[in-house]
Structure formats: C-alpha cells, structure tokens
mmCIF file of C-alpha atoms in Angstrom:
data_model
loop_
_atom_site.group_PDB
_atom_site.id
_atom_site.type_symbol
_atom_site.label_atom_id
_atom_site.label_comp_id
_atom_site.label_asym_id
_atom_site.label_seq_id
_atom_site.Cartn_x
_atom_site.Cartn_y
_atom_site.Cartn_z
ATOM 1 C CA UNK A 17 -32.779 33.739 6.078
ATOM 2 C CA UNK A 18 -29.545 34.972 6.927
ATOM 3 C CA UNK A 19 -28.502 32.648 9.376
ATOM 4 C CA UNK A 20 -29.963 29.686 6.196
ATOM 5 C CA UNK A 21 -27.419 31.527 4.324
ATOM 6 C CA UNK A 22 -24.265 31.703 6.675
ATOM 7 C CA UNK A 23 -24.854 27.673 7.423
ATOM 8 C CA UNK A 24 -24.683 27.372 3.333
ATOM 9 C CA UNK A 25 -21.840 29.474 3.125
ATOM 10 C CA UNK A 26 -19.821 27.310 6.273
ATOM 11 C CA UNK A 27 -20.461 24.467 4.484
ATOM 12 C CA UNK A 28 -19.639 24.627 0.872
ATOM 13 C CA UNK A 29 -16.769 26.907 1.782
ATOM 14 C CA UNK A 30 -14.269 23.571 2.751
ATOM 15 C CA UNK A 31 -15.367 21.727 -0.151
ATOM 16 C CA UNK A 32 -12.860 23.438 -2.071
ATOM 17 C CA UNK A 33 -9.557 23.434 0.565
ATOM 18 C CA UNK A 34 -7.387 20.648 0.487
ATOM 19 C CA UNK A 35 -6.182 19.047 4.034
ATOM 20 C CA UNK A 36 -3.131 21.546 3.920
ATOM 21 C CA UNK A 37 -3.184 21.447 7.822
ATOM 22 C CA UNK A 38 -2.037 24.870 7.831
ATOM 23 C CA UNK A 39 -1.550 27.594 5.295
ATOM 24 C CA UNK A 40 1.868 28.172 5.717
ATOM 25 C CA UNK A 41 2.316 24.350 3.673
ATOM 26 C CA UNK A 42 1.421 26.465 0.436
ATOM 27 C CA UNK A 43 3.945 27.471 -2.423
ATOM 28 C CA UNK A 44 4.014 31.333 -2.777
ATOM 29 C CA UNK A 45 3.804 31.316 -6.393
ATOM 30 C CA UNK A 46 0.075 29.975 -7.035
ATOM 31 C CA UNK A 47 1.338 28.153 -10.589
ATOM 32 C CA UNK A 48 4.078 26.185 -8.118
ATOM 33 C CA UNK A 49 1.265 25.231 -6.091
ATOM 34 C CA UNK A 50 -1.045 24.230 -8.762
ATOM 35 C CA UNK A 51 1.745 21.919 -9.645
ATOM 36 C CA UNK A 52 2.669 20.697 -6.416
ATOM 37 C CA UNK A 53 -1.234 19.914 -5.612
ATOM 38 C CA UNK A 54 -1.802 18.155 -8.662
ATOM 39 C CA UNK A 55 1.443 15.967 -8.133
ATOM 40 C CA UNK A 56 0.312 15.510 -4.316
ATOM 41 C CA UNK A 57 -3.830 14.017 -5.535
ATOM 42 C CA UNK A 58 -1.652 11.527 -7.609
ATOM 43 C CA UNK A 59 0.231 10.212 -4.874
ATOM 44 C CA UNK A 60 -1.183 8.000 -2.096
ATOM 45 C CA UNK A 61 -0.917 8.505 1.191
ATOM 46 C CA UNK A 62 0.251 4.851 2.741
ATOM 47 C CA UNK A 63 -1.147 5.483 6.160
ATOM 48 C CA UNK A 64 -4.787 5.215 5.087
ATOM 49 C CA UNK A 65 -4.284 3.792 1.907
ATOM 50 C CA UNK A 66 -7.298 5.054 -0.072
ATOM 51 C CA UNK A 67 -6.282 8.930 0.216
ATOM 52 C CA UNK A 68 -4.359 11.005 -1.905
ATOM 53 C CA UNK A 69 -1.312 12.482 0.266
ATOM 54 C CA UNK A 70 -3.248 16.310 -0.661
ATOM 55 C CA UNK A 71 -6.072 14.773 1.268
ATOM 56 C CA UNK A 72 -4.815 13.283 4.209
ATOM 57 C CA UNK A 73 -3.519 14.739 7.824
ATOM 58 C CA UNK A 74 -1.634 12.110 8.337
ATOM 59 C CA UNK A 75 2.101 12.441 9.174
ATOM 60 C CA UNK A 76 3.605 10.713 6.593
ATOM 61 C CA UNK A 77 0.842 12.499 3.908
ATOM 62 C CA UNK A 78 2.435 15.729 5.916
ATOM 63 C CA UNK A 79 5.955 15.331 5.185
ATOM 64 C CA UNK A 80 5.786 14.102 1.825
ATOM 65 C CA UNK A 81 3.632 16.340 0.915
ATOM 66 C CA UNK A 82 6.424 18.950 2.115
ATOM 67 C CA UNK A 83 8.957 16.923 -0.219
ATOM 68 C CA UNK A 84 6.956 17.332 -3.360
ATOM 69 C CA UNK A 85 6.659 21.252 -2.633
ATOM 70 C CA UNK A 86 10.151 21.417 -1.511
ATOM 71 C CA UNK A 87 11.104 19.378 -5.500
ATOM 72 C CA UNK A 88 8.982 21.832 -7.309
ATOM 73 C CA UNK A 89 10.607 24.461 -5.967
ATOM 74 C CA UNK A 90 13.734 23.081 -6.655
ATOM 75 C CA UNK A 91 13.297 23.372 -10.493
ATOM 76 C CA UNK A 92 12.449 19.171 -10.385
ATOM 77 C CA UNK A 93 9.977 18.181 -13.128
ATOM 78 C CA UNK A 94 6.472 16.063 -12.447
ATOM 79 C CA UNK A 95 8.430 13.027 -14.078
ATOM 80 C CA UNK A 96 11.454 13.311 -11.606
ATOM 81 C CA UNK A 97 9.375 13.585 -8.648
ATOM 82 C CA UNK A 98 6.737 10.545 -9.262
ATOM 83 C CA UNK A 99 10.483 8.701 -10.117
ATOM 84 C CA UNK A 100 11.607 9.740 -6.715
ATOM 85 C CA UNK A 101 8.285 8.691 -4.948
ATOM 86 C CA UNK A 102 8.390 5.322 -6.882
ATOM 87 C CA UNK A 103 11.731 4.594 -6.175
ATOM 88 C CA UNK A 104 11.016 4.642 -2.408
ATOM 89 C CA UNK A 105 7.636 3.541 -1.910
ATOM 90 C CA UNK A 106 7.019 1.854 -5.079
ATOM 91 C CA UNK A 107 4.240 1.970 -7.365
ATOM 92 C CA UNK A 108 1.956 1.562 -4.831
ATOM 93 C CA UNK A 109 2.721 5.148 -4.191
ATOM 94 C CA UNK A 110 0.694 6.378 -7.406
ATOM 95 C CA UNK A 111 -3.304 6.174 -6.911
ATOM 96 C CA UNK A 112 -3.344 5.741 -10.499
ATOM 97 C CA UNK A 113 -1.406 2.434 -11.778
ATOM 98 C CA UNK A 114 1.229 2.486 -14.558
ATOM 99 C CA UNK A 115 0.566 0.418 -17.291
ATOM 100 C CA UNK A 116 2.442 -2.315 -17.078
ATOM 101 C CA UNK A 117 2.226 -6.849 -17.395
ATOM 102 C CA UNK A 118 0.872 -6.776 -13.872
ATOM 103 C CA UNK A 119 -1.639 -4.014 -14.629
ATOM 104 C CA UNK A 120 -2.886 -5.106 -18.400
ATOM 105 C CA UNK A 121 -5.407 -6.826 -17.590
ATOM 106 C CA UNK A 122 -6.773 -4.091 -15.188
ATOM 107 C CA UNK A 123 -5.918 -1.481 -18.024
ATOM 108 C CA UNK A 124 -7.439 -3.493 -21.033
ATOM 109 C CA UNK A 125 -11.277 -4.639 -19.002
ATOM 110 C CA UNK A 126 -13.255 -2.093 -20.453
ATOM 111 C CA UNK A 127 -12.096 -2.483 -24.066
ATOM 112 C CA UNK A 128 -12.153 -6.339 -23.584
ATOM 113 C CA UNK A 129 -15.635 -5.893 -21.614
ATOM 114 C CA UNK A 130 -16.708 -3.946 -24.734
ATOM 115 C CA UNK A 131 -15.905 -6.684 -27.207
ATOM 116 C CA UNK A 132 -17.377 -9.191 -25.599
ATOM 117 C CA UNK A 133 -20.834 -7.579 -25.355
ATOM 118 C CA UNK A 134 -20.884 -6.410 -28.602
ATOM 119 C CA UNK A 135 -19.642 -10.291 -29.527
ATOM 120 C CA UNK A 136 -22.643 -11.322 -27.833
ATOM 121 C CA UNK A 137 -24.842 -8.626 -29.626
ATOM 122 C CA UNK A 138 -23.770 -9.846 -32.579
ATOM 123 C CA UNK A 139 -24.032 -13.534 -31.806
ATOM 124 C CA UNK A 140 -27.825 -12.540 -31.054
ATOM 125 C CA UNK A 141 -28.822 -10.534 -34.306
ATOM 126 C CA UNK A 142 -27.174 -12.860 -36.477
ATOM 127 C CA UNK A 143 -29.016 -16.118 -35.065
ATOM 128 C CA UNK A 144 -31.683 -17.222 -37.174
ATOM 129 C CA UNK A 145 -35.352 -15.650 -36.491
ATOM 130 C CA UNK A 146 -38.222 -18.516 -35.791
ATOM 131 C CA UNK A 147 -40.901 -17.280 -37.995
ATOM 132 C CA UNK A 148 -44.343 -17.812 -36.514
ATOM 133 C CA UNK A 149 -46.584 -19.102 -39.101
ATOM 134 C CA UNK A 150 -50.082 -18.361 -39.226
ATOM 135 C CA UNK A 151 -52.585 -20.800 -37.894
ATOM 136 C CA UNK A 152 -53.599 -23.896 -39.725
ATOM 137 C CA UNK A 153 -57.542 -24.475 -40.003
ATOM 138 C CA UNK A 154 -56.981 -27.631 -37.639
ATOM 139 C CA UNK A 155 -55.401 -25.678 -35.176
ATOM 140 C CA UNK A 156 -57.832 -22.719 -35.096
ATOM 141 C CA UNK A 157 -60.742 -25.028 -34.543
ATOM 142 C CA UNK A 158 -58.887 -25.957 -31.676
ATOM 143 C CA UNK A 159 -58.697 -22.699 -30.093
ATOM 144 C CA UNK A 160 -62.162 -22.300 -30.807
ATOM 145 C CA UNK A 161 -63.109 -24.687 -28.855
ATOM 146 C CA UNK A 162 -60.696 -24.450 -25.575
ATOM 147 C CA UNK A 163 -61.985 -20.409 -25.843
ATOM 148 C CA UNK A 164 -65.370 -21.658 -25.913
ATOM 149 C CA UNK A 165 -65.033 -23.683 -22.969
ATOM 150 C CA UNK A 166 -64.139 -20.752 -20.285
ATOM 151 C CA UNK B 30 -32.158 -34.850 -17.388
ATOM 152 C CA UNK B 31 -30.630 -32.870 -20.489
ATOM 153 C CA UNK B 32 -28.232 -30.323 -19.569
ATOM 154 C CA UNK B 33 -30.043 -27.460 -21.146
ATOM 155 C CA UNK B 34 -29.470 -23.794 -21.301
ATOM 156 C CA UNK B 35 -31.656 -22.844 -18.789
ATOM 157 C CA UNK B 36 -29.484 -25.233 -16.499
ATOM 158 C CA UNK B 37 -26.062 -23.599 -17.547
ATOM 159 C CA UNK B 38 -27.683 -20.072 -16.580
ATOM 160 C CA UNK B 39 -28.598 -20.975 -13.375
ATOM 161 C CA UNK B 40 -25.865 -22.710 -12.922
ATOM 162 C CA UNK B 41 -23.821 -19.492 -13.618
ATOM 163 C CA UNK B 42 -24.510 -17.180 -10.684
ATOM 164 C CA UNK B 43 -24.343 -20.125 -7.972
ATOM 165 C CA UNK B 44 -20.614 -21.018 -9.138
ATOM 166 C CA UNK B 45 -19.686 -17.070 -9.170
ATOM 167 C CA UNK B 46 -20.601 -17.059 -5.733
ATOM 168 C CA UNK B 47 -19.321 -19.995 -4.613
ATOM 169 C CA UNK B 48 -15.917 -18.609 -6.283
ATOM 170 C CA UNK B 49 -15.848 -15.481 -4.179
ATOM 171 C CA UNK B 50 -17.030 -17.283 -1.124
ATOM 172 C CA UNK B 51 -13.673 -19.609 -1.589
ATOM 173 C CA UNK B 52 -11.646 -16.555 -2.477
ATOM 174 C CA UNK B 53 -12.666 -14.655 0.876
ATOM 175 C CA UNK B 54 -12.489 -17.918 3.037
ATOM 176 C CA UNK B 55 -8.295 -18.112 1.576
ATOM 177 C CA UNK B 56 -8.053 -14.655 2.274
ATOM 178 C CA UNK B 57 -9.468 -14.429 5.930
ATOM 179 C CA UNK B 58 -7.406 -17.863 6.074
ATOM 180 C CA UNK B 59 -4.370 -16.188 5.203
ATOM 181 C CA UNK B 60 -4.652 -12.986 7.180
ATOM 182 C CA UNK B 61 -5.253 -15.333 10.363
ATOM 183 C CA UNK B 62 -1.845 -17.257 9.440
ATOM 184 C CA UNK B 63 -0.146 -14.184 8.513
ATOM 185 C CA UNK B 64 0.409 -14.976 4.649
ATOM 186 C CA UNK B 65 -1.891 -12.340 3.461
ATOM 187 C CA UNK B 66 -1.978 -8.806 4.782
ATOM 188 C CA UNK B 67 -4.246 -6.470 3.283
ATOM 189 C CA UNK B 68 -2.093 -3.384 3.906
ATOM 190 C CA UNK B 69 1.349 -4.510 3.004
ATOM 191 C CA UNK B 70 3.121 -2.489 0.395
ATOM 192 C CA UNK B 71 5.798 -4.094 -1.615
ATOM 193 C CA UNK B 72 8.418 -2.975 -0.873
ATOM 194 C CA UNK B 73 11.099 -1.999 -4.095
ATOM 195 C CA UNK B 74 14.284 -1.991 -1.722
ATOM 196 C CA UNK B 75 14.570 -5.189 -1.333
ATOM 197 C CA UNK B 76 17.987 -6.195 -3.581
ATOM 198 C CA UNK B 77 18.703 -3.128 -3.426
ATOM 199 C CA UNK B 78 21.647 -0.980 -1.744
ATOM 200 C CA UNK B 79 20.743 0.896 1.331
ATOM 201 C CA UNK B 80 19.824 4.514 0.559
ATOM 202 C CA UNK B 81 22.055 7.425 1.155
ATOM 203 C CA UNK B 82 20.787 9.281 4.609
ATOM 204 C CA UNK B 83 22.174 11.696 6.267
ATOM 205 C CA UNK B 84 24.782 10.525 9.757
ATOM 206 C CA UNK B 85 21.955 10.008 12.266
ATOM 207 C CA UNK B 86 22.957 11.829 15.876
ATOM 208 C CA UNK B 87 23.175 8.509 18.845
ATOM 209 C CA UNK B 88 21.985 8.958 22.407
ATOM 210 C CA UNK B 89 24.335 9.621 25.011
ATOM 211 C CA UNK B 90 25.086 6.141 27.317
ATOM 212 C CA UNK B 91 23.023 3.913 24.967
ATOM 213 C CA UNK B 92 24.391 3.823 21.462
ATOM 214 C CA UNK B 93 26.397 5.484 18.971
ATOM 215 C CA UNK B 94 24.855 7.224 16.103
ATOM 216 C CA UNK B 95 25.644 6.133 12.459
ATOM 217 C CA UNK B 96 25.235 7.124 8.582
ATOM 218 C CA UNK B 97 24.736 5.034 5.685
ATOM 219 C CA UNK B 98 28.899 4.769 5.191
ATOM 220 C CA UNK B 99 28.970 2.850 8.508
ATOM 221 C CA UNK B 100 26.042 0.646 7.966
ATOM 222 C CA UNK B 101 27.877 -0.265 4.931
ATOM 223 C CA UNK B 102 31.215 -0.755 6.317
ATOM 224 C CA UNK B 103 29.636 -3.581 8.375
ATOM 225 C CA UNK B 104 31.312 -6.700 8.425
ATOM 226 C CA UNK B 105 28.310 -8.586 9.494
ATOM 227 C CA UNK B 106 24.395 -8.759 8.643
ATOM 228 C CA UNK B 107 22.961 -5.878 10.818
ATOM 229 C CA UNK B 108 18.958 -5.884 11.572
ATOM 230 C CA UNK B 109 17.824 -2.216 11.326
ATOM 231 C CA UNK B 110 14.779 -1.509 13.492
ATOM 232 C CA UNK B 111 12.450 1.705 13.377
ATOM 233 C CA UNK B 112 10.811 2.459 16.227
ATOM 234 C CA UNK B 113 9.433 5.480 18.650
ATOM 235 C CA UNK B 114 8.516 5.274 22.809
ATOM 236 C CA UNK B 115 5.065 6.442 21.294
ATOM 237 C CA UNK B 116 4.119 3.632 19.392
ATOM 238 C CA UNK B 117 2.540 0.542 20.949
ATOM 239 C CA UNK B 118 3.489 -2.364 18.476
ATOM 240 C CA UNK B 119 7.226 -1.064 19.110
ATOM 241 C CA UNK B 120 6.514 -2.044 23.256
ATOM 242 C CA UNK B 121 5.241 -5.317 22.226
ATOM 243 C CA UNK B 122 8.132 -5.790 20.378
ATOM 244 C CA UNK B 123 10.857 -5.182 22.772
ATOM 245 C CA UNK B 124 11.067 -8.126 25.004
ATOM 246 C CA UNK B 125 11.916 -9.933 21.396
ATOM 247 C CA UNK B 126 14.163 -7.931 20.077
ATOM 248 C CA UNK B 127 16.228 -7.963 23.119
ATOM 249 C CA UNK B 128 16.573 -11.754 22.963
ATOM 250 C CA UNK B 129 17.409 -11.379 19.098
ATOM 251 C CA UNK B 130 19.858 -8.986 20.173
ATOM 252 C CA UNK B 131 21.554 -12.134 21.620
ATOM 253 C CA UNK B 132 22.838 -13.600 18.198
ATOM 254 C CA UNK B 133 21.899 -11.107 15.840
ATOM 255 C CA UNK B 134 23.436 -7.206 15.935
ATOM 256 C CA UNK B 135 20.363 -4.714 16.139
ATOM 257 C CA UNK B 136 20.889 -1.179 14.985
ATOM 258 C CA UNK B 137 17.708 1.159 16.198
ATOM 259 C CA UNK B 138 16.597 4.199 14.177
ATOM 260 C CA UNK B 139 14.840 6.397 16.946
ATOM 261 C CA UNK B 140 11.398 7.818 14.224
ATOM 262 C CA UNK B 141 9.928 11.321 14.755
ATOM 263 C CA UNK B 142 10.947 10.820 18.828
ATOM 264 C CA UNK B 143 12.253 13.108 21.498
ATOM 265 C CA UNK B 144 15.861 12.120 22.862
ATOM 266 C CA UNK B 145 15.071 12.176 26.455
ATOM 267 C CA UNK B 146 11.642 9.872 26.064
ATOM 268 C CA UNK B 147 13.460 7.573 23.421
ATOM 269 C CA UNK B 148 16.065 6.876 25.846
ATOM 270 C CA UNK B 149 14.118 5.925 28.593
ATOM 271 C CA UNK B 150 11.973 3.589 26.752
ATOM 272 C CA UNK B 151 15.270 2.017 25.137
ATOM 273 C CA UNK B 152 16.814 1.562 28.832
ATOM 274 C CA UNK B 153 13.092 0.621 30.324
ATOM 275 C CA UNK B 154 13.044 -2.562 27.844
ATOM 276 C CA UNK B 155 16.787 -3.862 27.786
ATOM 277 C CA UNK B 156 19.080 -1.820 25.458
ATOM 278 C CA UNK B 157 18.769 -4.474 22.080
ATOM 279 C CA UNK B 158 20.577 -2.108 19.693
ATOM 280 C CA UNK B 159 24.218 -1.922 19.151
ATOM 281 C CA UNK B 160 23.697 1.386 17.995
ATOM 282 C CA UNK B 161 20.977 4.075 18.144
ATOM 283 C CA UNK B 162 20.761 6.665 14.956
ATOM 284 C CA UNK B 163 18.248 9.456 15.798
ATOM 285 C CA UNK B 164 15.634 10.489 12.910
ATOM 286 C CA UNK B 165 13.367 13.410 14.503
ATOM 287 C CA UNK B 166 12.049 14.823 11.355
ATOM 288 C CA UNK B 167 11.497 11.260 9.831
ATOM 289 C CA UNK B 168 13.532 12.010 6.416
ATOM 290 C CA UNK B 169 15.800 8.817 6.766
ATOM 291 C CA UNK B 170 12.545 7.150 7.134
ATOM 292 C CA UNK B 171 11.433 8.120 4.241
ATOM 293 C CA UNK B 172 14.788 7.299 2.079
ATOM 294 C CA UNK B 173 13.933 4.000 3.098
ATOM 295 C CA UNK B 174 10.356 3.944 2.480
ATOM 296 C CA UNK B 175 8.765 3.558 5.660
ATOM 297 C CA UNK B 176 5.456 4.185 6.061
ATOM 298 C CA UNK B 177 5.343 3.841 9.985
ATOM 299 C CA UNK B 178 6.500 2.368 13.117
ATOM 300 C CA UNK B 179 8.063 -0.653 13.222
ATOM 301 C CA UNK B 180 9.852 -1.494 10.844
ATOM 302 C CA UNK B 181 12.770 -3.525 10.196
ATOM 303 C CA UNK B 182 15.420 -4.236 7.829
ATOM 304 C CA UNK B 183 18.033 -7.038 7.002
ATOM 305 C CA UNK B 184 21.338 -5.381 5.829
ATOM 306 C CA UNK B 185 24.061 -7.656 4.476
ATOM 307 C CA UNK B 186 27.701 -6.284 4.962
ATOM 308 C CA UNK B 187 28.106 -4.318 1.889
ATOM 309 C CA UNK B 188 24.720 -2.754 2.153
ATOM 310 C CA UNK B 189 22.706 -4.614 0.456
ATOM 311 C CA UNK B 190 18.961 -5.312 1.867
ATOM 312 C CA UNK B 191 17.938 -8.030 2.126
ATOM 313 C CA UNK B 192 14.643 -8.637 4.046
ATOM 314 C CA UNK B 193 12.062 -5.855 4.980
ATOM 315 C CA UNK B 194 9.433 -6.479 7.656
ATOM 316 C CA UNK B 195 6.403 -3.982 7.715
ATOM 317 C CA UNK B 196 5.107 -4.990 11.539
ATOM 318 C CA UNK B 197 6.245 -5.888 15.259
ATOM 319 C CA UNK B 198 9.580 -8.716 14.668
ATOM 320 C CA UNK B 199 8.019 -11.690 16.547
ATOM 321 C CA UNK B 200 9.306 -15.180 16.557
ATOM 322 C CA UNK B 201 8.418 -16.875 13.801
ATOM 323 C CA UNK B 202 9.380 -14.177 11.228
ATOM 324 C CA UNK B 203 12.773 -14.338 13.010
ATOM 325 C CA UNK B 204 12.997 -18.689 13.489
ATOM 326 C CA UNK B 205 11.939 -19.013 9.598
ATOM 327 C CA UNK B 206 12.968 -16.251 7.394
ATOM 328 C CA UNK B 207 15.578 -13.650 9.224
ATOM 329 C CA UNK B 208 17.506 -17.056 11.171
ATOM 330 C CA UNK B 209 18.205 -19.155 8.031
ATOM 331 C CA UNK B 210 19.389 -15.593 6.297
ATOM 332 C CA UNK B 211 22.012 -14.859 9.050
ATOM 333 C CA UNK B 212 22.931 -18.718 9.179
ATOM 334 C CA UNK B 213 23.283 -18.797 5.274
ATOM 335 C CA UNK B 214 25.744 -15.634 5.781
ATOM 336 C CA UNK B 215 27.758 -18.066 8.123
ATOM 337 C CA UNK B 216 28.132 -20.761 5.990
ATOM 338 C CA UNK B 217 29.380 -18.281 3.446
ATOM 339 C CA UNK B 218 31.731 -16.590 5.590
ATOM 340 C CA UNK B 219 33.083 -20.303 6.506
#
C-alpha cells in the first residue's frame, strides 16, 4: 500500500511544475513569478509551435523565457512585454490571437454559429404543422381488409 | 429526376469532402513546390529598419566583427546569414553560399556557437562571409526574431530589410527573389 501510494505521489507531483529546466530560472519574489509565468503560457514557443514558451525545453522557449523574467523584474508591465515579443516575432508569438480583420472571422464563429442554429430553429417551429386527419370510413375499410389479409 | 431535398442533403456531405480533399491536395502541392510551409512565421521585420544589437565580437583570421551602426553604414545590399557548426541545414548550405559570396557580400552571425568550432567549420566550407559577428548567448538573434538556424536576411544600405528567409539559401530562392533584389539596387544606383 505504501509503495501504491509513493507511485501516486511521483506521479501527480509534476503535474503541477512547469518545464523551468532548473529552479534557479524562478523570480525570488513568488508575485514576480506568478506574473512572469502567466506572461510566459501566453507566449508560444516557435520551435514546436503548439507549446507555450512556460512549457517547452527548448532553447529559444529557454531564453525568452529568461527575457520575460528579466522585463518583470525590470518594473516592465504585461502590455510592454507582449509589445516587445510582438514586435520581434510577431503575433504569431501570442497562443491566443488579437482580435483583429484577419482574426474576425475566427473571433466572431461561435456567435455567428449560434445565430444560425437558432435561425434554423426558428425556421423549423415556425413552418406550418401537417395536421393528420382522422380516417375516412373509405379508408378504414381499407385497412381492414389489408390487416385481415396477414 | 426532381432535384429534391433529400438530393441537396446528400449532396451536402460529398461536396464538403470533396472541398477538403482539394484543399489538402493544394496544400501537399504547395509544400512539395515550396509555396506553402506549414511552419513559417511571418515575419514583422520585413520594411522595417534593422534592430539595434549589441557590436558582435569577429573571429580572428576570418572576419571582422560588426554592430548594427556598421551594417547600416553599408553602401551596398549585405545578405546576413545565421548559422552554427552544429546545425545540419547550415552544412548543406555552405557550398551555396560560398558561390553567392561571388556577387553578393555575405555577413555571418556565428548563433549560440563556440569560437574555436565556428571557425573551423567557416574555413572547412570556403570562408563566404565578408564579415563574421559572434552571438553566443543568441540575444542578437532574438532582436531579429529568429527562431533557429539558418536564417538569412536582405539588408539594403541604410538598414532597411528587405527579404527574410526562414531555411537553408538554395538556388532558386537566390535566382528568383534575392538576384532581381540586388540587380534592382543596381539599376538604382546607375
């Protein structure tokens, strides 16, 4: 039970670390670090493209990842710093897309996806309900007689 | 036959997928021919002035080192390359670069390299650059906004950037795009 226990504890424990290759990376002050960590999962690391520069071991992710903690040291605020990456690497840099005439369309899909199916809802409860109409003598006869004939 | 509704919706899913299947046929097209690559980044330099970096240390016998001031002091187009003895595109690239080096002036920026193994590789394929600007820690790199090794860049006298090439310089990039660019410069310069 123990040793169940110890395996557990090895591996939930690096769910919570970030790929800070070593600890020495880390801001002293913990509220610095917060800062420079949430800044870093917003920033993509261009070496493997789908990774947030926090998550990646990459070189690159290394070094800018030193440049962001190096900026919030410096007094630099979150605005500044994204300006800073974006002016170098472009927007690419930011995992999450600004909002802009390239990006609408991207940013404006699930309200337009929303109107649409609702439009189509809509479309559907408003279209006229076929009543069904009981049957006519003639007709039940009928069935009466293709029943009968099983 | 009536075109009915029933038609139209099956109709629907067999055109979606034809769609995609023509979308992914251009795109492995153009990734084949080199028009598409899935991993370029744009690059927002281009237009732009060269960045500020700090004067970059040469290697002894092979080039003088340089800083942004006497890139832009230039009175010709310069090609900037970035490359490292570690990297394997940058070996497949040599043999080119030294016969660019022929009619175009080639200024190397030695990325996150030792001096001693950088130099050897640069005597090993030729000697291309004019100049050699060291960058151990990789922070020019970075003022630039390169994201690896190679890399080069087209800087007009002035400093203005002017073409940006994310991969190994090979012949056609150089006969079609970087060529006409130097030739245009020519023209201008009478």
């Amino acid at each position: 039970m123990k040793r169940f226990f110890l395996t557990l504890l090895l591996l939930i424990a690096p769910l919570g670390a970030s790929a800070l290759d070593s600890p020495q990376e880390r801001l002293g002050d913990p509220a610095l670090e917060q800062r420079a960590e949430h800044l870093g999962a917003q920033l993509r690391c261009l070496v493997c493209q789908n990774e947030s520069i926090e998550d990646s071991s990459a070189g690159l992710a290394r070094d800018l990842r030193r440049i962001v903690r190096e900026q919030v040291k410096a007094g630099r605020s979150d605005q500044q710093i994204m300006d800073w990456m974006t002016q170098r690497y472009g927007n690419f840099i930011r995992l999450k897309p600004v909002f802009d005439l390239q990006t609408a369309l991207l940013w404006c899909m699930p309200v337009l996806a929303l109107l649409i199916g609702l439009g189509a809802a809509w479309r559907i409860w408003k279209s006229p309900r076929t009543e069904i109409k009981a049957l006519s003598d003639d007709e039940k006869k009928r069935l009466k007689t293709l029943l009968s004939k099983e | 036959m009536a075109l009915t509704r029933r038609h139209l919706l099956t109709a629907l899913p067999v055109i979606g997928t034809a769609a995609l299947g023509v979308g992914f046929w251009e795109m492995l097209k153009g990734m084949k021919s080199g028009h598409f690559d899935p991993h370029a980044v744009d690059t927002p330099i281009i237009g732009r002035d060269l960045p500020d970096f700090p004067a970059l240390e040469g290697l002894t016998d092979l080039g003088e080192g340089f800083s942004s001031e006497t890139l832009r002091a230039q009175t010709k187009p310069v090609l900037v390359n970035f490359m490292a003895s570690w990297c394997v595109p940058c070996v497949l690239e040599m043999p080119f670069l030294k016969t660019v080096s022929s009619e175009a002036t080639i200024w190397g920026i030695v990325y996150k390299d030792k001096a001693e193994r950088a130099a050897a590789f640069i005597q090993r394929n030729g000697a291309p650059y004019q100049r050699i600007g060291q960058d151990p820690q990789g922070t020019a790199a970075i003022e630039w906004g390169v994201t690896g090794v190679p890399e080069s860049f087209l800087v007009m006298p002035g400093g203005k950037i002017v073409w940006h090439g994310s991969a190994a310089l090979d012949k056609d990039t150089f006969l079609y795009t970087i060529r006409p660019m130097l030739n245009q410069f020519k023209e201008k310069a009478g």
